[in-house]
Every structure is written in structure tokens, then in C-alpha cells.
Amino acid sequence: MSFFSTIRQLPKALSSLVPAALLASNTVLGGTPQTCENAQLSCRNTTAVADTCCFNAPGGQLLLTQFWDTNPPTGPNNSWTVHGLWPDRCDGTYEQYCDPSREYDNVTAIISAAGKTDLLSYMNTYWKDYQGDDEDFWEHEWDKHGTCISTLEPGCYSDHTPQEEVVAYFQKTVDLFKTLDSYAFLADAKILPSTTATYSAKEIEKALAKPRKVDVTIQCNKNGELDEIWYFYNVRGSLQSGEFVPSDPGSHSSHSNIFPPTKIRLADGSKSDCPAEGIKYLPKVPISSNPTPTTLSTATGSPPTSTSTPGVPFSGRGTLPVTTAGQINGCIISGGTWYTTGTCASFTATASGMLSLLFRPKQHPHLLTTTNVLGEGFTLSSSKGKCAVANDILTCAATVTDSTVFGTVDGKLAYNGLTSFYTEAVPTGTVQAPIAVVQKATVLEIGWKSL
């Protein structure tokens, strides 16, 4: 971990002075953030702004920060994870722990009480603490950074409901994170996790800057391993409803709420600590140069059980129940979509001697690809036809000619050794949700129930 990563390990300031906020399970968000007309862009204001409910000050530049933890592996193998959302002054300095009276030790309960189960489910997958204490990590980010965002002050709401600004902070952070697929940004530039390849700071920064057309800051640990990215924004209006405008780290023409404009230096906090050359971007799981009949680690980093032999649990006929947010909710139906009402479809699992796995070819070490190798895999079919992953979507149809060979990890369906599948939202009523193998808003796992 880099020096900057160690802030996760700091104790909460004054947390012992603040009682836990106990919310009833039927609490809902009741306040309305202040309406902001003709709002100015933070760090670019041309006049002094008195209304800090519509202008983030003094923390006018907000940083969406992400982690890539490999020791231990944390979060999905093909995704960076959330670190936090930080309000920096426009010169890179910052306040911290701004309101001890609003430091909480029950973020999970606060979000659950607000009815934001999808938000909490997403956080449980993509906002992970490498030491395994997600709740403590979330509390730290809110207490240290969230309490310093001026537009989240309770006085900025009409009919304020206690702690609703906490939910707004985590929701906005997740919403921003979903627009910043760092793994894909790097992969598009042929920068992929590797145990052998190294990259220059310039090529990494160029790949991450391309989608937003502004620079980012990257951080590395003491071994020169890439482990953090900082994305910068100025905000026009409030955090809750304002416009987040991508910005460069560094020097600005005016700063925070100071007028007339002043020229300020590039802050040390905006500088990278990575070497210019030889940066390692390690995989979260070992990836062999030659395929072997074993699965990869699970997304949480704990070693999975070995791929089950055909017959337990994926063998013969059965249904495919779906689990999300720790609860079984509906199942996969015959076309390969997720349905939460009605009758589950039956599937046939047929043993296959070939198993699809991730590997990295020796001739092209920057490329991550798949291959079929000898192993204990299986195919699936329904009344609609064979099942396959095509264009990143699970499909079962008569038009499918080549079945995908799946595996199983800890009793869950696995594709390329990973048990996480995705969709945009939990389906309701008669809606059927397509199932993807690339990152979407909602994470789910697929099990097996024998018939």
C-alpha cells in the first residue's frame, strides 16, 4: 500500500464522544436540498460567493479516489474499488473531521434505513476495505471528508431528516465511481494487470486522461506498484444536485471563495508518487502464462474451493436462483434473463471436459484472454436452447451453436472463474433483466437448486 493509502487505518477523531445514530427501519429521506440558480463553478468563481449551500467552500475541488489492492486482493478482479470523495481546497490542501457531532459509527444502518438497499449492495462489492472492515472504512471516509463538504450541511436542506446528507454523500460517490471504469480505461490502452509487464507513468496517465480530457493523479506503493487513482472535479452548485465538471489537478486561476483571483501553486497533494518508468500493475489474482485446469480467486480475494466435480451442485436438471444483497430474489428464466416473479425455469447442466479460463499468452503478455482447457466444467441449456455468453450477455436460445463452458466456485455459477454477474437494476413485476459479465450497477450471484 502507498503512504496515501494508510489514511484508511487512522482512528476516527472524537468518535467516542458521539452516540450512534439509531434510525427506525421505516425512516425515509424527507428533506430537500436548496435550489441553486446561476450557481458558480467552484475554484473558478469570479466573485466571492456567500451561499455555501450552493457553492462548495472552502473545499471547492472534489476528488473521486480509487484503489487497486492486490495484497490482499480486494474487490472484483476486473474493477478498481472506491476509496472516497474528498473536498480539497483549490490549492490541494484540505480540512478534515469538520463536525464531530456528525461522526457516526453506523453507516450501514443509516443507508439501510433510507431504503437504499441497491446502494448498500453496490458498496459491499465496490467500496471495500482491504482489511475486511468495510463499515469502519465507510465511517472514516464520511467523518474525515464528508463532514467537510459545505453543501451537505444540515442547514442546506428544508425539512432536514437526520443523517440524510450521509446517504447523499455515499450515493454521489458511487454515482461518480460508476462513470469512471479505470480498468476499462487502462485496458483500452492495452494496459492490463501483469506479473511481468511494466508501464511508464506517462502512458498510464494518458490512458486515464483520454475519456475525460483532463489529467489525473496516480499513486504507487513503495514497490512501484500502481495502487491508486485520483480524479478531480470542480462543481457548479451543490454536491447533491450540482454539475460535476472534470478538472485538472494543480494550479487554478482563482481559489475557493477568495476574490479577487489569486495565482496558486501546484499543491504537493496533487503530485504523483509513482516512478516515471517501470510501474507494475499487478493482477489481483495470479494469472499463469500457460493455462492450467484451475479457477481464479473469488472477487473478495479469499481462495475459492476447487471447481466442483460434475454432479455437485451443477448436474442434471435444476433451477438457477439469483442472490443479491445477500438475499435470494427470483431466478434465471429460460432465455437467460433474471425474473423476480413467476415460476423458475429448469436448466440442464451437462458435464464438459473443457473449462474456460483467463490466461495471458507468452507472446502477448499485455493481453488478457480466455481459452478452453481440460477441466471439470459444464454447459447449460434450457427449453429455449443452449446457453452462452455472447457480447458480454448471458443468452439461451435456439440460435446459440457454441455453448459456454461454465465452472462453479463455492457452489455459485462461475464464468472465467468469477462468480459476480451484473445488471442495471433489480427487475420488478414483469420486467426481465439481462445478465452481463461486465460491470453494471447491480451485482448478483447465480446458484443451483436441483430438481
Tab-separated table of C-alpha atoms in Angstrom:
chain	number	residue	atom	x	y	z
A	1	MET	CA	0.000	0.000	0.000
A	2	SER	CA	1.181	3.600	-0.647
A	3	PHE	CA	1.651	6.213	2.057
A	4	PHE	CA	-1.611	7.789	0.916
A	5	SER	CA	-3.472	4.507	1.402
A	6	THR	CA	-2.640	4.387	5.088
A	7	ILE	CA	-5.229	7.041	5.885
A	8	ARG	CA	-7.765	4.229	5.976
A	9	GLN	CA	-6.120	2.900	9.090
A	10	LEU	CA	-6.405	6.099	11.159
A	11	PRO	CA	-8.843	6.028	14.107
A	12	LYS	CA	-11.967	8.156	13.935
A	13	ALA	CA	-11.455	11.511	15.592
A	14	LEU	CA	-13.576	12.008	18.704
A	15	SER	CA	-15.857	9.142	17.716
A	16	SER	CA	-16.169	8.098	21.341
A	17	LEU	CA	-17.883	11.416	22.102
A	18	VAL	CA	-20.697	10.851	19.654
A	19	PRO	CA	-23.510	8.353	20.308
A	20	ALA	CA	-24.612	6.092	17.484
A	21	ALA	CA	-27.487	7.450	15.436
A	22	LEU	CA	-30.277	4.936	15.773
A	23	LEU	CA	-32.758	5.069	12.933
A	24	ALA	CA	-36.014	3.169	12.677
A	25	SER	CA	-36.240	0.772	9.742
A	26	ASN	CA	-39.047	2.819	8.180
A	27	THR	CA	-37.115	6.097	8.097
A	28	VAL	CA	-37.125	7.779	4.674
A	29	LEU	CA	-35.351	10.819	3.311
A	30	GLY	CA	-37.569	13.828	3.929
A	31	GLY	CA	-35.560	16.983	3.230
A	32	THR	CA	-34.926	18.854	0.009
A	33	PRO	CA	-31.524	20.363	-0.852
A	34	GLN	CA	-31.513	24.073	-1.548
A	35	THR	CA	-32.267	25.088	-5.127
A	36	CYS	CA	-29.237	26.746	-6.706
A	37	GLU	CA	-29.855	29.198	-9.548
A	38	ASN	CA	-26.978	30.702	-11.522
A	39	ALA	CA	-24.507	28.735	-9.450
A	40	GLN	CA	-20.819	29.439	-9.994
A	41	LEU	CA	-18.214	26.807	-10.683
A	42	SER	CA	-16.061	26.085	-7.662
A	43	CYS	CA	-12.390	27.047	-7.980
A	44	ARG	CA	-13.368	29.203	-10.979
A	45	ASN	CA	-15.552	31.779	-9.287
A	46	THR	CA	-15.223	35.358	-10.474
A	47	THR	CA	-16.880	36.892	-7.413
A	48	ALA	CA	-16.981	35.966	-3.760
A	49	VAL	CA	-19.816	33.530	-3.020
A	50	ALA	CA	-21.521	33.784	0.352
A	51	ASP	CA	-24.006	30.936	-0.040
A	52	THR	CA	-22.007	27.801	0.747
A	53	CYS	CA	-25.116	25.664	0.314
A	54	CYS	CA	-24.795	26.288	-3.424
A	55	PHE	CA	-21.022	26.616	-3.602
A	56	ASN	CA	-18.597	24.129	-2.105
A	57	ALA	CA	-16.176	26.103	0.049
A	58	PRO	CA	-13.513	26.031	1.204
A	59	GLY	CA	-13.292	22.527	-0.284
A	60	GLY	CA	-14.049	23.556	-3.840
A	61	GLN	CA	-12.299	20.749	-5.717
A	62	LEU	CA	-13.692	17.260	-5.168
A	63	LEU	CA	-11.560	14.176	-5.753
A	64	LEU	CA	-13.067	10.790	-6.576
A	65	THR	CA	-10.339	8.399	-5.482
A	66	GLN	CA	-9.983	4.707	-6.317
A	67	PHE	CA	-7.923	1.784	-5.044
A	68	TRP	CA	-6.319	-1.216	-6.729
A	69	ASP	CA	-5.494	-3.572	-3.840
A	70	THR	CA	-3.647	-6.793	-4.635
A	71	ASN	CA	-2.250	-7.822	-1.248
A	72	PRO	CA	-4.696	-8.994	-0.168
A	73	PRO	CA	-6.818	-8.894	-3.345
A	74	THR	CA	-9.798	-6.638	-2.639
A	75	GLY	CA	-12.944	-6.252	-4.725
A	76	PRO	CA	-13.669	-7.730	-8.166
A	77	ASN	CA	-10.641	-8.866	-10.158
A	78	ASN	CA	-11.621	-6.704	-13.133
A	79	SER	CA	-12.518	-3.495	-11.324
A	80	TRP	CA	-10.907	-0.823	-9.207
A	81	THR	CA	-12.690	-0.018	-5.950
A	82	VAL	CA	-13.862	3.181	-4.281
A	83	HIS	CA	-11.590	4.971	-1.856
A	84	GLY	CA	-13.652	8.094	-1.236
A	85	LEU	CA	-14.828	11.559	-2.264
A	86	TRP	CA	-12.607	14.290	-0.852
A	87	PRO	CA	-13.183	18.061	-0.733
A	88	ASP	CA	-9.819	19.761	-1.287
A	89	ARG	CA	-9.231	23.468	-1.260
A	90	CYS	CA	-8.359	24.568	-4.743
A	91	ASP	CA	-4.671	24.585	-3.854
A	92	GLY	CA	-4.650	20.894	-2.883
A	93	THR	CA	-4.737	21.463	0.886
A	94	TYR	CA	-7.779	20.270	2.781
A	95	GLU	CA	-9.755	20.287	6.006
A	96	GLN	CA	-10.642	17.123	7.872
A	97	TYR	CA	-13.029	15.962	10.596
A	98	CYS	CA	-15.042	19.169	10.334
A	99	ASP	CA	-18.050	18.259	12.506
A	100	PRO	CA	-17.555	15.828	15.428
A	101	SER	CA	-21.293	15.995	16.168
A	102	ARG	CA	-21.987	14.287	12.825
A	103	GLU	CA	-19.466	11.455	13.088
A	104	TYR	CA	-21.343	8.157	13.036
A	105	ASP	CA	-20.498	4.536	13.670
A	106	ASN	CA	-23.493	3.020	11.856
A	107	VAL	CA	-23.263	3.987	8.191
A	108	THR	CA	-24.754	0.647	7.118
A	109	ALA	CA	-27.795	1.228	9.323
A	110	ILE	CA	-28.204	4.803	8.076
A	111	ILE	CA	-28.193	3.734	4.417
A	112	SER	CA	-30.487	0.757	5.093
A	113	ALA	CA	-32.957	2.936	6.987
A	114	ALA	CA	-33.117	5.264	3.994
A	115	GLY	CA	-34.259	2.326	1.846
A	116	LYS	CA	-31.109	2.418	-0.294
A	117	THR	CA	-30.556	-1.334	-0.490
A	118	ASP	CA	-29.161	-1.163	-4.039
A	119	LEU	CA	-26.634	1.441	-2.917
A	120	LEU	CA	-25.557	-0.701	0.012
A	121	SER	CA	-25.291	-3.794	-2.189
A	122	TYR	CA	-23.057	-1.925	-4.611
A	123	MET	CA	-20.872	-0.620	-1.796
A	124	ASN	CA	-20.490	-4.128	-0.408
A	125	THR	CA	-18.886	-5.105	-3.716
A	126	TYR	CA	-17.052	-1.971	-4.892
A	127	TRP	CA	-16.298	0.050	-1.743
A	128	LYS	CA	-14.120	-2.438	0.088
A	129	ASP	CA	-11.631	-2.210	2.925
A	130	TYR	CA	-8.533	-4.270	2.266
A	131	GLN	CA	-8.505	-5.309	5.930
A	132	GLY	CA	-12.091	-6.560	5.705
A	133	ASP	CA	-13.852	-3.909	7.820
A	134	ASP	CA	-15.990	-2.081	5.250
A	135	GLU	CA	-18.170	-0.374	7.856
A	136	ASP	CA	-15.200	1.189	9.616
A	137	PHE	CA	-13.765	2.311	6.266
A	138	TRP	CA	-17.062	3.980	5.299
A	139	GLU	CA	-17.308	5.692	8.668
A	140	HIS	CA	-13.776	7.033	8.275
A	141	GLU	CA	-14.471	8.475	4.817
A	142	TRP	CA	-17.632	10.239	5.977
A	143	ASP	CA	-16.169	11.509	9.246
A	144	LYS	CA	-12.933	12.790	7.727
A	145	HIS	CA	-14.140	14.048	4.349
A	146	GLY	CA	-17.942	14.061	4.124
A	147	THR	CA	-18.364	16.378	7.117
A	148	CYS	CA	-16.188	18.967	5.338
A	149	ILE	CA	-18.429	19.380	2.267
A	150	SER	CA	-20.276	22.642	2.857
A	151	THR	CA	-23.286	21.864	0.662
A	152	LEU	CA	-24.038	18.816	2.839
A	153	GLU	CA	-24.574	20.881	5.965
A	154	PRO	CA	-27.978	20.081	7.556
A	155	GLY	CA	-28.913	23.753	7.200
A	156	CYS	CA	-28.753	23.357	3.421
A	157	TYR	CA	-31.889	21.186	3.494
A	158	SER	CA	-35.517	22.161	4.008
A	159	ASP	CA	-37.232	19.786	6.457
A	160	HIS	CA	-33.911	18.088	7.100
A	161	THR	CA	-34.069	14.439	8.132
A	162	PRO	CA	-31.145	13.496	10.388
A	163	GLN	CA	-28.332	11.757	8.506
A	164	GLU	CA	-29.857	12.193	5.031
A	165	GLU	CA	-26.724	14.085	3.994
A	166	VAL	CA	-24.725	10.944	4.840
A	167	VAL	CA	-26.749	8.977	2.301
A	168	ALA	CA	-26.308	11.772	-0.260
A	169	TYR	CA	-22.523	11.620	0.190
A	170	PHE	CA	-22.302	7.877	-0.436
A	171	GLN	CA	-24.816	7.968	-3.290
A	172	LYS	CA	-22.950	10.726	-5.121
A	173	THR	CA	-19.619	8.973	-4.609
A	174	VAL	CA	-20.982	5.735	-6.070
A	175	ASP	CA	-22.666	7.575	-8.947
A	176	LEU	CA	-19.352	9.204	-9.888
A	177	PHE	CA	-17.450	5.938	-9.499
A	178	LYS	CA	-19.797	4.223	-11.960
A	179	THR	CA	-18.739	6.721	-14.640
A	180	LEU	CA	-15.035	6.039	-14.058
A	181	ASP	CA	-14.242	2.484	-15.123
A	182	SER	CA	-10.497	2.715	-14.605
A	183	TYR	CA	-9.930	-0.928	-15.504
A	184	ALA	CA	-11.565	-0.375	-18.909
A	185	PHE	CA	-9.775	2.958	-19.446
A	186	LEU	CA	-6.436	1.212	-18.974
A	187	ALA	CA	-7.409	-1.914	-20.892
A	188	ASP	CA	-8.381	0.201	-23.903
A	189	ALA	CA	-4.750	1.344	-23.994
A	190	LYS	CA	-3.534	-2.265	-23.674
A	191	ILE	CA	-2.544	-1.644	-20.060
A	192	LEU	CA	-3.612	-4.749	-18.195
A	193	PRO	CA	-2.630	-6.370	-14.898
A	194	SER	CA	0.512	-8.428	-15.286
A	195	THR	CA	3.150	-10.069	-13.130
A	196	THR	CA	5.829	-9.310	-15.721
A	197	ALA	CA	4.922	-6.215	-17.751
A	198	THR	CA	5.743	-2.703	-16.571
A	199	TYR	CA	4.436	0.661	-17.751
A	200	SER	CA	5.509	4.287	-17.708
A	201	ALA	CA	3.681	6.944	-15.718
A	202	LYS	CA	3.026	8.876	-18.926
A	203	GLU	CA	1.265	6.012	-20.700
A	204	ILE	CA	-0.894	5.248	-17.632
A	205	GLU	CA	-1.808	8.892	-17.133
A	206	LYS	CA	-2.565	9.327	-20.837
A	207	ALA	CA	-4.915	6.335	-20.841
A	208	LEU	CA	-6.780	7.622	-17.783
A	209	ALA	CA	-6.960	11.204	-19.071
A	210	LYS	CA	-8.319	10.277	-22.511
A	211	PRO	CA	-12.001	9.642	-21.594
A	212	ARG	CA	-12.321	12.874	-19.562
A	213	LYS	CA	-9.817	15.047	-21.470
A	214	VAL	CA	-8.218	16.231	-18.216
A	215	ASP	CA	-5.283	14.911	-16.224
A	216	VAL	CA	-5.429	12.584	-13.235
A	217	THR	CA	-3.013	11.781	-10.428
A	218	ILE	CA	-1.754	8.244	-9.945
A	219	GLN	CA	-0.176	6.812	-6.804
A	220	CYS	CA	2.059	3.802	-6.239
A	221	ASN	CA	3.201	1.880	-3.192
A	222	LYS	CA	6.821	1.663	-2.069
A	223	ASN	CA	7.439	-1.188	-4.525
A	224	GLY	CA	6.443	0.924	-7.529
A	225	GLU	CA	3.091	-0.875	-7.907
A	226	LEU	CA	0.130	1.158	-9.147
A	227	ASP	CA	-2.497	1.220	-6.400
A	228	GLU	CA	-4.477	4.474	-6.533
A	229	ILE	CA	-6.039	6.994	-8.936
A	230	TRP	CA	-7.349	10.477	-8.125
A	231	TYR	CA	-9.956	12.041	-10.447
A	232	PHE	CA	-10.579	15.774	-9.973
A	233	TYR	CA	-13.806	17.771	-10.327
A	234	ASN	CA	-14.978	21.326	-9.865
A	235	VAL	CA	-18.674	21.621	-9.019
A	236	ARG	CA	-21.266	24.080	-10.253
A	237	GLY	CA	-23.792	24.103	-7.422
A	238	SER	CA	-24.216	21.611	-4.616
A	239	LEU	CA	-22.904	18.079	-4.273
A	240	GLN	CA	-26.473	16.774	-4.248
A	241	SER	CA	-27.722	18.327	-7.481
A	242	GLY	CA	-24.864	20.295	-8.994
A	243	GLU	CA	-22.839	19.687	-12.143
A	244	PHE	CA	-19.525	17.898	-11.646
A	245	VAL	CA	-17.053	19.268	-14.186
A	246	PRO	CA	-13.864	17.248	-14.761
A	247	SER	CA	-10.801	19.324	-13.968
A	248	ASP	CA	-7.035	19.044	-13.924
A	249	PRO	CA	-5.112	18.709	-10.687
A	250	GLY	CA	-2.891	21.659	-9.982
A	251	SER	CA	-2.879	25.380	-10.471
A	252	HIS	CA	-6.131	27.330	-10.741
A	253	SER	CA	-6.858	30.926	-11.663
A	254	SER	CA	-8.853	31.579	-8.509
A	255	HIS	CA	-9.270	29.590	-5.416
A	256	SER	CA	-12.222	28.551	-3.309
A	257	ASN	CA	-14.029	31.635	-2.047
A	258	ILE	CA	-11.176	34.098	-2.461
A	259	PHE	CA	-11.755	37.164	-4.603
A	260	PRO	CA	-10.091	38.810	-6.450
A	261	PRO	CA	-8.477	35.795	-8.133
A	262	THR	CA	-5.036	34.706	-6.971
A	263	LYS	CA	-2.484	32.503	-8.667
A	264	ILE	CA	-1.682	29.455	-6.570
A	265	ARG	CA	0.917	26.734	-6.870
A	266	LEU	CA	0.521	23.082	-7.755
A	267	ALA	CA	-0.089	21.501	-4.354
A	268	ASP	CA	2.068	18.655	-3.153
A	269	GLY	CA	-1.096	16.670	-2.541
A	270	SER	CA	-1.807	16.662	-6.282
A	271	LYS	CA	1.520	15.126	-7.261
A	272	SER	CA	2.109	11.500	-8.122
A	273	ASP	CA	4.489	9.385	-6.085
A	274	CYS	CA	4.951	6.822	-8.887
A	275	PRO	CA	8.265	6.379	-10.689
A	276	ALA	CA	8.494	7.678	-14.252
A	277	GLU	CA	9.221	4.190	-15.621
A	278	GLY	CA	8.858	0.576	-14.555
A	279	ILE	CA	5.464	0.829	-12.850
A	280	LYS	CA	3.917	-2.527	-12.050
A	281	TYR	CA	0.158	-3.110	-12.416
A	282	LEU	CA	-0.237	-6.417	-10.654
A	283	PRO	CA	-3.247	-8.722	-11.080
A	284	LYS	CA	-5.481	-9.243	-8.081
A	285	VAL	CA	-5.098	-12.966	-8.650
A	286	PRO	CA	-2.228	-14.965	-10.106
A	287	ILE	CA	-2.539	-15.291	-13.893
A	288	SER	CA	-0.366	-18.003	-15.368
A	289	SER	CA	1.385	-17.775	-18.736
A	290	ASN	CA	0.180	-21.286	-19.524
A	291	PRO	CA	-3.410	-22.265	-18.771
A	292	THR	CA	-3.984	-24.840	-16.070
A	293	PRO	CA	-7.248	-26.535	-15.089
A	294	THR	CA	-7.858	-24.371	-12.034
A	295	THR	CA	-10.145	-21.431	-11.412
A	296	LEU	CA	-9.096	-17.938	-10.397
A	297	SER	CA	-9.641	-16.498	-6.942
A	298	THR	CA	-13.004	-15.055	-5.991
A	299	ALA	CA	-13.540	-11.306	-6.134
A	300	THR	CA	-13.134	-10.938	-2.362
A	301	GLY	CA	-9.639	-12.335	-2.515
A	302	SER	CA	-10.257	-15.423	-0.387
A	303	PRO	CA	-9.156	-18.656	-2.026
A	304	PRO	CA	-12.170	-20.465	-3.543
A	305	THR	CA	-12.898	-24.070	-3.146
A	306	SER	CA	-11.828	-26.128	-6.134
A	307	THR	CA	-14.195	-26.339	-9.069
A	308	SER	CA	-16.784	-28.928	-8.108
A	309	THR	CA	-16.894	-32.208	-9.953
A	310	PRO	CA	-19.956	-32.564	-12.180
A	311	GLY	CA	-22.935	-33.648	-10.118
A	312	VAL	CA	-22.471	-31.282	-7.200
A	313	PRO	CA	-24.037	-28.843	-7.488
A	314	PHE	CA	-24.393	-28.262	-11.259
A	315	SER	CA	-25.555	-31.549	-12.767
A	316	GLY	CA	-28.746	-32.895	-14.299
A	317	ARG	CA	-31.795	-30.656	-14.055
A	318	GLY	CA	-32.160	-27.680	-11.763
A	319	THR	CA	-33.070	-24.028	-11.427
A	320	LEU	CA	-30.764	-21.019	-11.194
A	321	PRO	CA	-31.746	-18.900	-8.150
A	322	VAL	CA	-30.332	-15.376	-8.017
A	323	THR	CA	-28.793	-13.825	-4.903
A	324	THR	CA	-28.296	-10.089	-4.489
A	325	ALA	CA	-27.559	-8.075	-1.356
A	326	GLY	CA	-27.323	-11.376	0.497
A	327	GLN	CA	-30.891	-12.440	-0.313
A	328	ILE	CA	-32.328	-14.874	-2.865
A	329	ASN	CA	-34.543	-12.876	-5.207
A	330	GLY	CA	-36.057	-14.662	-8.207
A	331	CYS	CA	-34.133	-16.739	-10.699
A	332	ILE	CA	-32.826	-17.019	-14.237
A	333	ILE	CA	-35.546	-17.941	-16.698
A	334	SER	CA	-35.316	-19.875	-19.946
A	335	GLY	CA	-33.957	-17.059	-22.132
A	336	GLY	CA	-31.138	-16.335	-19.692
A	337	THR	CA	-32.677	-13.224	-18.128
A	338	TRP	CA	-33.397	-12.503	-14.457
A	339	TYR	CA	-37.022	-12.580	-13.350
A	340	THR	CA	-38.188	-11.941	-9.773
A	341	THR	CA	-41.803	-13.098	-10.117
A	342	GLY	CA	-43.402	-16.237	-11.530
A	343	THR	CA	-42.038	-19.733	-11.931
A	344	CYS	CA	-38.338	-20.515	-12.260
A	345	ALA	CA	-37.215	-22.212	-15.472
A	346	SER	CA	-35.458	-25.559	-15.411
A	347	PHE	CA	-31.978	-25.934	-16.872
A	348	THR	CA	-29.895	-28.936	-17.776
A	349	ALA	CA	-26.245	-28.941	-16.730
A	350	THR	CA	-24.077	-31.243	-18.833
A	351	ALA	CA	-20.524	-32.124	-17.834
A	352	SER	CA	-17.805	-30.893	-20.161
A	353	GLY	CA	-14.170	-31.859	-20.168
A	354	MET	CA	-13.235	-28.321	-21.172
A	355	LEU	CA	-13.265	-25.281	-18.878
A	356	SER	CA	-12.922	-21.634	-19.937
A	357	LEU	CA	-10.187	-19.803	-18.033
A	358	LEU	CA	-8.375	-16.482	-18.108
A	359	PHE	CA	-4.732	-16.549	-19.126
A	360	ARG	CA	-2.010	-14.351	-20.556
A	361	PRO	CA	-0.182	-15.595	-23.690
A	362	LYS	CA	3.611	-15.576	-23.530
A	363	GLN	CA	3.806	-13.968	-26.966
A	364	HIS	CA	1.491	-11.099	-25.912
A	365	PRO	CA	1.910	-10.554	-22.171
A	366	HIS	CA	-0.164	-7.349	-22.217
A	367	LEU	CA	-3.272	-9.186	-23.425
A	368	LEU	CA	-5.732	-10.977	-21.188
A	369	THR	CA	-7.728	-13.631	-22.996
A	370	THR	CA	-9.605	-16.870	-22.433
A	371	THR	CA	-9.068	-20.421	-23.514
A	372	ASN	CA	-10.698	-23.806	-23.077
A	373	VAL	CA	-8.569	-26.255	-21.132
A	374	LEU	CA	-9.123	-29.679	-19.673
A	375	GLY	CA	-11.150	-29.279	-16.503
A	376	GLU	CA	-14.358	-30.011	-14.657
A	377	GLY	CA	-16.686	-27.605	-16.421
A	378	PHE	CA	-20.254	-27.881	-17.656
A	379	THR	CA	-22.641	-26.361	-20.157
A	380	LEU	CA	-26.182	-25.156	-19.565
A	381	SER	CA	-29.299	-25.393	-21.696
A	382	SER	CA	-32.974	-24.540	-21.255
A	383	SER	CA	-36.156	-25.072	-23.216
A	384	LYS	CA	-35.033	-22.151	-25.400
A	385	GLY	CA	-31.768	-23.838	-26.405
A	386	LYS	CA	-28.083	-23.772	-25.477
A	387	CYS	CA	-26.716	-21.071	-23.165
A	388	ALA	CA	-23.703	-18.897	-23.908
A	389	VAL	CA	-22.146	-15.569	-23.023
A	390	ALA	CA	-22.267	-13.525	-26.208
A	391	ASN	CA	-21.296	-9.851	-26.362
A	392	ASP	CA	-20.936	-9.989	-22.567
A	393	ILE	CA	-24.591	-11.027	-22.089
A	394	LEU	CA	-25.938	-14.418	-20.957
A	395	THR	CA	-28.223	-15.807	-23.659
A	396	CYS	CA	-30.090	-19.097	-24.030
A	397	ALA	CA	-31.614	-19.568	-27.480
A	398	ALA	CA	-32.005	-21.930	-30.400
A	399	THR	CA	-29.623	-19.704	-32.352
A	400	VAL	CA	-26.759	-20.455	-29.937
A	401	THR	CA	-24.481	-23.014	-31.550
A	402	ASP	CA	-21.468	-22.971	-29.210
A	403	SER	CA	-22.286	-23.354	-25.528
A	404	THR	CA	-20.162	-21.521	-22.986
A	405	VAL	CA	-18.372	-23.814	-20.563
A	406	PHE	CA	-19.005	-22.628	-17.004
A	407	GLY	CA	-17.420	-23.606	-13.718
A	408	THR	CA	-18.542	-23.401	-10.106
A	409	VAL	CA	-16.854	-21.675	-7.181
A	410	ASP	CA	-18.212	-22.207	-3.667
A	411	GLY	CA	-21.487	-23.509	-5.084
A	412	LYS	CA	-22.042	-20.490	-7.347
A	413	LEU	CA	-22.031	-20.305	-11.143
A	414	ALA	CA	-18.660	-19.029	-12.363
A	415	TYR	CA	-17.675	-17.511	-15.687
A	416	ASN	CA	-13.919	-17.328	-16.227
A	417	GLY	CA	-13.514	-18.209	-12.554
A	418	LEU	CA	-15.606	-15.236	-11.350
A	419	THR	CA	-18.982	-15.597	-9.626
A	420	SER	CA	-20.095	-11.956	-9.978
A	421	PHE	CA	-22.664	-11.190	-12.666
A	422	TYR	CA	-24.262	-7.799	-13.304
A	423	THR	CA	-27.366	-5.966	-14.436
A	424	GLU	CA	-28.530	-2.354	-14.398
A	425	ALA	CA	-31.229	-2.762	-11.724
A	426	VAL	CA	-33.203	-5.373	-9.811
A	427	PRO	CA	-36.184	-6.269	-12.035
A	428	THR	CA	-39.712	-5.860	-10.696
A	429	GLY	CA	-43.109	-7.065	-11.871
A	430	THR	CA	-42.935	-8.498	-15.375
A	431	VAL	CA	-39.577	-6.903	-16.185
A	432	GLN	CA	-36.801	-9.287	-17.239
A	433	ALA	CA	-33.249	-8.063	-16.649
A	434	PRO	CA	-30.413	-9.109	-18.976
A	435	ILE	CA	-27.409	-10.624	-17.188
A	436	ALA	CA	-23.975	-9.259	-18.047
A	437	VAL	CA	-20.431	-10.330	-17.222
A	438	VAL	CA	-19.137	-6.744	-17.269
A	439	GLN	CA	-19.637	-4.149	-14.564
A	440	LYS	CA	-23.132	-2.701	-14.140
A	441	ALA	CA	-24.959	-1.007	-11.286
A	442	THR	CA	-26.299	-4.173	-9.620
A	443	VAL	CA	-24.181	-7.175	-8.648
A	444	LEU	CA	-25.636	-10.671	-8.337
A	445	GLU	CA	-24.634	-14.306	-7.981
A	446	ILE	CA	-26.314	-17.347	-9.503
A	447	GLY	CA	-26.752	-20.604	-7.615
A	448	TRP	CA	-28.180	-24.052	-8.369
A	449	LYS	CA	-31.211	-25.881	-6.987
A	450	SER	CA	-31.505	-29.488	-8.154
A	451	LEU	CA	-34.855	-30.785	-9.392
